[in-house]
Short mmCIF file of C-alpha atoms and ligand atoms in Angstrom, two decimals:
data_model
loop_
_atom_site.label_atom_id
_atom_site.label_comp_id
_atom_site.label_asym_id
_atom_site.label_seq_id
_atom_site.Cartn_x
_atom_site.Cartn_y
_atom_site.Cartn_z
CA MET A 1 -21.88 -14.41 29.79
CA LEU A 2 -18.39 -15.90 29.77
CA ALA A 3 -15.31 -13.66 29.91
CA ALA A 4 -14.09 -13.07 26.36
CA SER A 5 -10.85 -14.92 25.87
CA LEU A 6 -8.26 -15.91 23.34
CA ILE A 7 -7.09 -19.32 24.49
CA PRO A 8 -3.46 -20.12 23.63
CA THR A 9 -2.58 -23.36 21.88
CA GLU A 10 0.74 -25.23 21.98
CA VAL A 11 2.14 -23.03 19.18
CA SER A 12 2.73 -19.30 19.63
CA GLY A 13 0.44 -16.84 17.90
CA VAL A 14 -2.30 -19.40 17.24
CA GLY A 15 -5.26 -19.07 19.57
CA VAL A 16 -8.73 -20.50 19.97
CA LEU A 17 -11.46 -17.92 20.59
CA ASN A 18 -14.34 -18.59 22.92
CA ALA A 19 -17.95 -17.67 22.11
CA ALA A 20 -17.84 -14.41 24.08
CA PHE A 21 -14.77 -13.24 22.13
CA GLU A 22 -16.41 -14.27 18.87
CA ALA A 23 -19.61 -12.40 19.73
CA VAL A 24 -17.54 -9.20 19.89
CA VAL A 25 -15.97 -10.05 16.51
CA ASP A 26 -19.50 -10.45 15.09
CA GLY A 27 -20.48 -7.06 16.52
CA LEU A 28 -17.38 -5.40 15.06
CA ARG A 29 -18.01 -6.95 11.66
CA SER A 30 -21.53 -5.54 11.36
CA SER A 31 -20.46 -2.23 12.82
CA VAL A 32 -17.61 -1.80 10.27
CA LEU A 33 -19.89 -2.74 7.42
CA GLY A 34 -22.49 -0.34 8.82
CA PHE A 35 -20.19 2.61 8.55
CA ALA A 36 -19.05 1.49 5.08
CA ARG A 37 -22.68 1.69 4.00
CA PRO A 38 -22.75 4.92 1.97
CA GLU A 39 -20.37 3.31 -0.52
CA ASP A 40 -22.11 -0.06 -0.54
CA PRO A 41 -19.00 -2.10 -1.10
CA GLN A 42 -19.36 -5.29 -3.11
CA ALA A 43 -18.85 -8.08 -0.59
CA PHE A 44 -16.92 -11.30 -1.20
CA HIS A 45 -15.96 -14.41 0.68
CA VAL A 46 -12.30 -15.21 0.11
CA PRO A 47 -10.31 -18.34 1.01
CA PRO A 48 -7.37 -18.44 3.47
CA VAL A 49 -4.92 -19.52 0.74
CA ILE A 50 -3.84 -17.81 -2.47
CA SER A 51 -1.76 -18.51 -5.57
CA ARG A 52 1.95 -18.58 -4.79
CA ALA A 53 2.74 -17.41 -8.35
CA LEU A 54 0.46 -14.38 -7.85
CA LEU A 55 2.27 -13.28 -4.67
CA GLU A 56 5.59 -13.81 -6.43
CA ARG A 57 4.46 -11.52 -9.29
CA LEU A 58 3.27 -8.89 -6.81
CA GLY A 59 6.70 -8.83 -5.13
CA TYR A 60 5.37 -10.10 -1.78
CA VAL A 61 7.83 -12.97 -1.65
CA ASP A 62 10.81 -10.61 -2.08
CA ALA A 63 9.51 -8.02 0.37
CA PHE A 64 8.24 -10.31 3.17
CA PRO A 65 9.73 -13.82 2.74
CA ASN A 66 10.04 -14.05 6.53
CA LEU A 67 6.29 -13.59 7.02
CA LEU A 68 4.97 -15.81 4.25
CA GLY A 69 3.63 -19.23 5.18
CA THR A 70 4.07 -21.75 2.40
CA LEU A 71 2.17 -25.00 2.15
CA HIS A 72 3.83 -28.31 1.51
CA THR A 73 2.26 -31.60 0.57
CA PHE A 74 3.57 -35.12 0.90
CA VAL A 75 4.48 -36.79 -2.34
CA GLY A 76 2.93 -40.05 -3.42
CA ASP A 77 -0.06 -42.06 -2.28
CA ASN A 78 -0.60 -42.69 1.37
CA ARG A 79 0.43 -46.34 1.54
CA ARG A 80 3.57 -45.81 -0.48
CA TRP A 81 4.39 -42.69 1.53
CA ARG A 82 4.12 -44.55 4.85
CA ALA A 83 6.41 -47.28 3.60
CA VAL A 84 8.96 -44.73 2.35
CA GLN A 85 8.83 -42.78 5.61
CA ALA A 86 9.22 -45.91 7.71
CA ALA A 87 12.36 -46.79 5.74
CA ARG A 88 13.68 -43.21 6.06
CA LEU A 89 13.05 -43.03 9.78
CA ALA A 90 14.84 -46.36 10.22
CA ASP A 91 17.83 -44.69 8.48
CA GLY A 92 17.57 -41.65 10.77
CA ALA A 93 16.59 -39.32 7.86
CA PRO A 94 14.23 -36.37 8.53
CA TRP A 95 10.59 -37.49 8.40
CA HIS A 96 9.58 -34.61 6.11
CA SER A 97 12.09 -35.23 3.35
CA ASP A 98 9.39 -36.39 0.95
CA GLN A 99 7.52 -33.09 0.67
CA THR A 100 6.89 -30.78 -2.23
CA ILE A 101 5.91 -27.10 -2.18
CA SER A 102 2.32 -26.45 -3.18
CA ASP A 103 1.07 -23.86 -5.66
CA VAL A 104 -0.79 -22.03 -2.88
CA VAL A 105 0.51 -20.10 0.13
CA ALA A 106 -1.24 -18.95 3.31
CA LEU A 107 -3.01 -15.66 2.58
CA PRO A 108 -1.01 -12.84 4.25
CA ALA A 109 -3.61 -10.05 3.67
CA THR A 110 -7.23 -10.16 2.56
CA CYS A 111 -6.98 -7.58 -0.22
CA TYR A 112 -4.73 -9.72 -2.47
CA HIS A 113 -7.85 -11.67 -3.43
CA LEU A 114 -9.76 -8.53 -4.46
CA TYR A 115 -7.60 -6.69 -7.06
CA PRO A 116 -7.62 -9.68 -9.48
CA LEU A 117 -11.44 -9.45 -9.57
CA VAL A 118 -11.19 -6.31 -11.73
CA ALA A 119 -7.99 -7.25 -13.59
CA SER A 120 -7.80 -5.97 -17.21
CA GLN A 121 -10.95 -3.86 -16.73
CA THR A 122 -11.58 -0.20 -17.48
CA LEU A 123 -13.67 1.14 -14.62
CA ALA A 124 -16.37 3.67 -15.45
CA GLN A 125 -16.39 4.74 -11.79
CA ALA A 126 -14.51 3.98 -8.60
CA VAL A 127 -15.13 0.52 -7.16
CA THR A 128 -15.32 -0.38 -3.45
CA MET A 129 -15.02 -4.02 -2.36
CA THR A 130 -14.89 -5.73 1.01
CA ALA A 131 -13.97 -9.15 2.37
CA GLU A 132 -12.74 -10.74 5.56
CA ALA A 133 -10.22 -13.55 5.68
CA SER A 134 -8.21 -15.65 8.04
CA CYS A 135 -4.68 -14.46 7.34
CA TYR A 136 -1.38 -16.06 8.27
CA ARG A 137 1.94 -14.34 8.95
CA HIS A 138 4.93 -16.15 10.34
CA GLU A 139 5.46 -13.68 13.18
CA GLY A 140 8.55 -14.21 15.30
CA SER A 141 7.32 -12.93 18.66
CA SER A 142 4.59 -14.20 20.93
CA GLU A 143 3.59 -10.75 22.21
CA LEU A 144 -0.12 -10.45 23.02
CA GLY A 145 -1.94 -9.48 19.82
CA ARG A 146 0.95 -10.48 17.52
CA LEU A 147 -0.80 -13.51 16.16
CA ARG A 148 0.24 -15.78 13.33
CA SER A 149 -3.35 -16.65 12.46
CA PHE A 150 -5.77 -13.72 12.63
CA ARG A 151 -8.70 -12.22 10.77
CA MET A 152 -8.50 -9.12 8.67
CA ARG A 153 -11.57 -7.27 7.37
CA GLU A 154 -10.56 -5.08 4.45
CA ILE A 155 -12.27 -2.47 2.36
CA VAL A 156 -10.56 -1.76 -0.96
CA ARG A 157 -11.00 1.28 -3.19
CA ILE A 158 -10.00 1.27 -6.85
CA GLY A 159 -10.36 4.51 -8.80
CA GLY A 160 -8.63 7.60 -10.12
CA PRO A 161 -5.57 9.35 -8.65
CA ASP A 162 -7.72 12.04 -6.97
CA ASP A 163 -10.47 9.77 -5.71
CA VAL A 164 -8.36 7.12 -3.99
CA PRO A 165 -6.22 9.24 -1.63
CA ALA A 166 -9.31 11.27 -0.70
CA TRP A 167 -11.13 8.00 0.10
CA ARG A 168 -8.16 6.87 2.20
CA ASP A 169 -8.21 10.13 4.20
CA GLU A 170 -11.93 9.85 4.76
CA TRP A 171 -11.55 6.26 5.96
CA LEU A 172 -8.84 7.20 8.41
CA ALA A 173 -11.10 9.88 9.87
CA ARG A 174 -14.11 7.56 9.98
CA ALA A 175 -12.17 4.73 11.54
CA ARG A 176 -10.77 7.03 14.22
CA THR A 177 -14.25 8.32 15.11
CA TRP A 178 -15.54 4.73 15.20
CA PHE A 179 -12.77 3.59 17.56
CA GLU A 180 -13.32 6.60 19.82
CA GLY A 181 -17.02 5.70 19.93
CA LEU A 182 -15.94 2.25 21.17
CA GLY A 183 -14.05 3.94 24.00
CA LEU A 184 -10.60 3.29 22.52
CA THR A 185 -7.82 5.85 22.60
CA VAL A 186 -6.08 5.62 19.25
CA SER A 187 -3.08 7.36 17.79
CA VAL A 188 -2.93 7.82 14.03
CA GLU A 189 0.63 7.41 12.76
CA VAL A 190 2.50 7.26 9.49
CA ALA A 191 4.03 3.80 9.26
CA THR A 192 6.08 1.51 7.09
CA ASP A 193 5.63 -2.16 6.37
CA PRO A 194 8.18 -4.58 7.88
CA PHE A 195 10.05 -5.01 4.55
CA PHE A 196 12.81 -7.58 4.40
CA GLY A 197 16.34 -7.26 2.94
CA ASP A 198 16.80 -4.88 -0.02
CA ALA A 199 13.11 -4.02 0.01
CA ALA A 200 13.59 -2.43 3.45
CA ARG A 201 16.20 -0.04 2.01
CA MET A 202 14.30 0.68 -1.19
CA MET A 203 10.64 0.68 -0.20
CA ALA A 204 10.39 1.82 3.41
CA PRO A 205 11.77 5.41 3.02
CA PRO A 206 9.40 6.46 0.19
CA GLN A 207 6.50 4.72 1.93
CA ARG A 208 7.11 6.88 4.99
CA GLN A 209 7.92 10.12 3.11
CA GLU A 210 4.88 9.86 0.90
CA GLU A 211 2.70 8.85 3.86
CA LEU A 212 1.40 5.80 2.00
CA LYS A 213 0.75 3.73 5.11
CA TRP A 214 -1.13 4.94 8.17
CA GLU A 215 -1.82 2.95 11.28
CA LEU A 216 -4.38 3.45 14.03
CA LYS A 217 -2.71 2.21 17.16
CA ALA A 218 -4.02 1.26 20.56
CA ASP A 219 -2.58 -0.31 23.69
CA LEU A 220 -3.70 -3.91 24.07
CA GLY A 221 -2.65 -3.90 27.71
CA THR A 222 1.02 -4.61 27.05
CA GLY A 223 2.09 -0.98 27.50
CA ARG A 224 3.03 -0.78 23.83
CA ALA A 225 0.65 0.47 21.15
CA GLN A 226 -0.09 -1.91 18.27
CA ALA A 227 -1.89 -1.29 15.00
CA ILE A 228 -5.56 -2.23 15.25
CA ALA A 229 -6.25 -0.90 11.75
CA SER A 230 -4.25 0.46 8.84
CA ALA A 231 -4.87 2.32 5.62
CA ASN A 232 -2.54 1.73 2.70
CA TYR A 233 -2.38 3.78 -0.49
CA HIS A 234 -0.59 1.82 -3.24
CA LYS A 235 -0.76 4.55 -5.91
CA ASP A 236 -0.78 2.80 -9.32
CA HIS A 237 1.22 -0.26 -8.17
CA PHE A 238 -1.59 -2.84 -8.25
CA GLY A 239 -3.46 -0.99 -11.04
CA GLY A 240 -0.36 -1.44 -13.23
CA LEU A 241 0.28 -5.05 -12.25
CA PHE A 242 -3.34 -6.06 -12.88
CA GLY A 243 -3.94 -3.85 -15.94
CA ILE A 244 -6.80 -1.88 -14.30
CA GLN A 245 -7.69 1.44 -15.99
CA THR A 246 -9.89 4.44 -15.16
CA ASP A 247 -10.50 7.11 -17.80
CA GLY A 248 -7.39 6.17 -19.74
CA ASP A 249 -5.19 6.28 -16.61
CA VAL A 250 -3.77 3.37 -14.68
CA ALA A 251 -6.10 2.90 -11.68
CA HIS A 252 -4.93 3.77 -8.18
CA THR A 253 -5.80 1.56 -5.21
CA ALA A 254 -6.03 1.84 -1.43
CA CYS A 255 -7.18 -0.50 1.31
CA ALA A 256 -8.41 -0.03 4.86
CA ALA A 257 -7.63 -3.08 7.02
CA PHE A 258 -9.06 -3.93 10.45
CA GLY A 259 -7.38 -6.55 12.63
CA LEU A 260 -10.43 -8.08 14.33
CA GLU A 261 -8.71 -9.98 17.14
CA ARG A 262 -6.54 -6.97 17.98
CA ILE A 263 -9.58 -4.70 18.20
CA VAL A 264 -11.26 -7.13 20.63
CA LEU A 265 -8.05 -7.27 22.71
CA ALA A 266 -7.94 -3.45 22.77
CA LEU A 267 -11.58 -3.37 23.94
CA ILE A 268 -10.81 -5.92 26.67
CA ALA A 269 -7.78 -3.85 27.76
CA VAL A 270 -9.99 -0.79 28.25
CA HIS A 271 -13.36 -2.20 29.34
CA GLY A 272 -12.45 -5.58 30.87
CA ALA A 273 -13.04 -9.14 29.71
CA ALA A 274 -16.77 -9.23 30.52
CA PRO A 275 -18.64 -7.69 27.55
CA GLU A 276 -21.88 -7.60 29.56
CA ARG A 277 -20.26 -4.96 31.77
CA TRP A 278 -19.04 -2.76 28.92
CA PRO A 279 -20.53 0.75 28.71
CA ALA A 280 -23.99 0.88 27.14
CA SER A 281 -22.74 3.08 24.28
CA VAL A 282 -20.10 0.47 23.37
CA ARG A 283 -22.59 -2.38 23.63
CA GLY A 284 -24.98 -0.39 21.49
CA ALA A 285 -22.33 0.22 18.82
CA LEU A 286 -21.69 -3.54 18.72
CA GLY A 287 -25.40 -4.31 18.45
CA PHE A 288 -25.50 -6.01 21.89
CA GLY A 289 -28.50 -4.11 23.20
CA GLY A 290 -28.83 -3.65 26.96
CA ALA A 291 -26.72 -5.33 29.64
CA ASP A 292 -27.73 -8.99 29.94
CA ARG A 293 -27.13 -9.43 33.63
P1 AMP B 301 -1.01 -4.64 7.64
O1 AMP B 301 -1.28 -5.27 6.30
O2 AMP B 301 0.31 -5.06 8.24
O3 AMP B 301 -1.22 -3.16 7.62
O4 AMP B 301 -2.09 -5.26 8.62
C1 AMP B 301 -3.44 -4.88 8.60
C2 AMP B 301 -4.03 -5.01 9.99
O5 AMP B 301 -4.05 -6.39 10.35
C3 AMP B 301 -3.20 -4.34 11.08
O6 AMP B 301 -3.58 -2.98 11.24
C4 AMP B 301 -3.56 -5.16 12.30
O7 AMP B 301 -4.76 -4.68 12.88
C5 AMP B 301 -3.80 -6.54 11.73
N1 AMP B 301 -2.60 -7.38 11.92
C6 AMP B 301 -1.45 -7.34 11.20
N2 AMP B 301 -0.57 -8.25 11.66
C7 AMP B 301 -1.18 -8.87 12.70
C8 AMP B 301 -0.78 -9.91 13.60
N3 AMP B 301 0.42 -10.47 13.52
N4 AMP B 301 -1.66 -10.30 14.56
C9 AMP B 301 -2.89 -9.74 14.64
N5 AMP B 301 -3.31 -8.75 13.83
C10 AMP B 301 -2.48 -8.32 12.86
ZN1 ZN B 302 -4.77 -4.52 2.06
#
């Protein structure tokens, strides 16, 4: 088997994955869903773009404008556009001056597609949903594992104010045990999101004090631990915005997010780039069976 590798492209944070890397992603995907089994989450396929107006309403654009990738389209039909651009270029004007912003943006986290699915509903019992998406964040650094395009598997819980934090705690414990079973040394830390501008002043301190965001961190071989998974408790923030109710109360929500490429990089850092030489217990957990050499 080939060494698992993330092959850089000409732009930072955007890599091509070879088949060996992707085989580990496949193993992780079934393994995560395996340990989600008792709850039987409803599974969805979600697209890599999402409504710009929705993220504006949710406050994402104010909190993380530096991370959001917007999409632009060229105005006009192709032949007319080429003629206009040719004239512009001849004048020395920027080639992209004829663009307009689209009504979709690059999806920054998988779970934003899931809360709207139960908008305006009163839930008779807690709901668990899962999806995986290609996410985009306009990251500034090219550190290993700090990708701009990466996949995030998320499990979302929507329920009452007692149920949801208990679910979050259980997920943190389960995820830690799962990572340790894969031979990874993880630290579990209270964290804050990288809020921008005023949001950093207003949102980060309560997020830390109330322990709303937890990260499971591992060294990807850079000497600095990075989050390979996180659990976020949003209290009634999304329940309120989407009009979701449980038993007469505004629903609470939490999500558990797994960064698939980062987990593979953490595995490579510990066990090497040749998955066929990984310990049998790790191969077993990923559904690889015996060594194939
Ligand atoms: P967050 O919404 O920031 O908690 O991210 C959820 C998970 O996605 C993190 O725990 C990481 O595993 C993964 N992740 C976040 N940002 C990146 C990135 N720039 N590159 C790769 N993985 C990421
Ligand atoms: Zn989420």
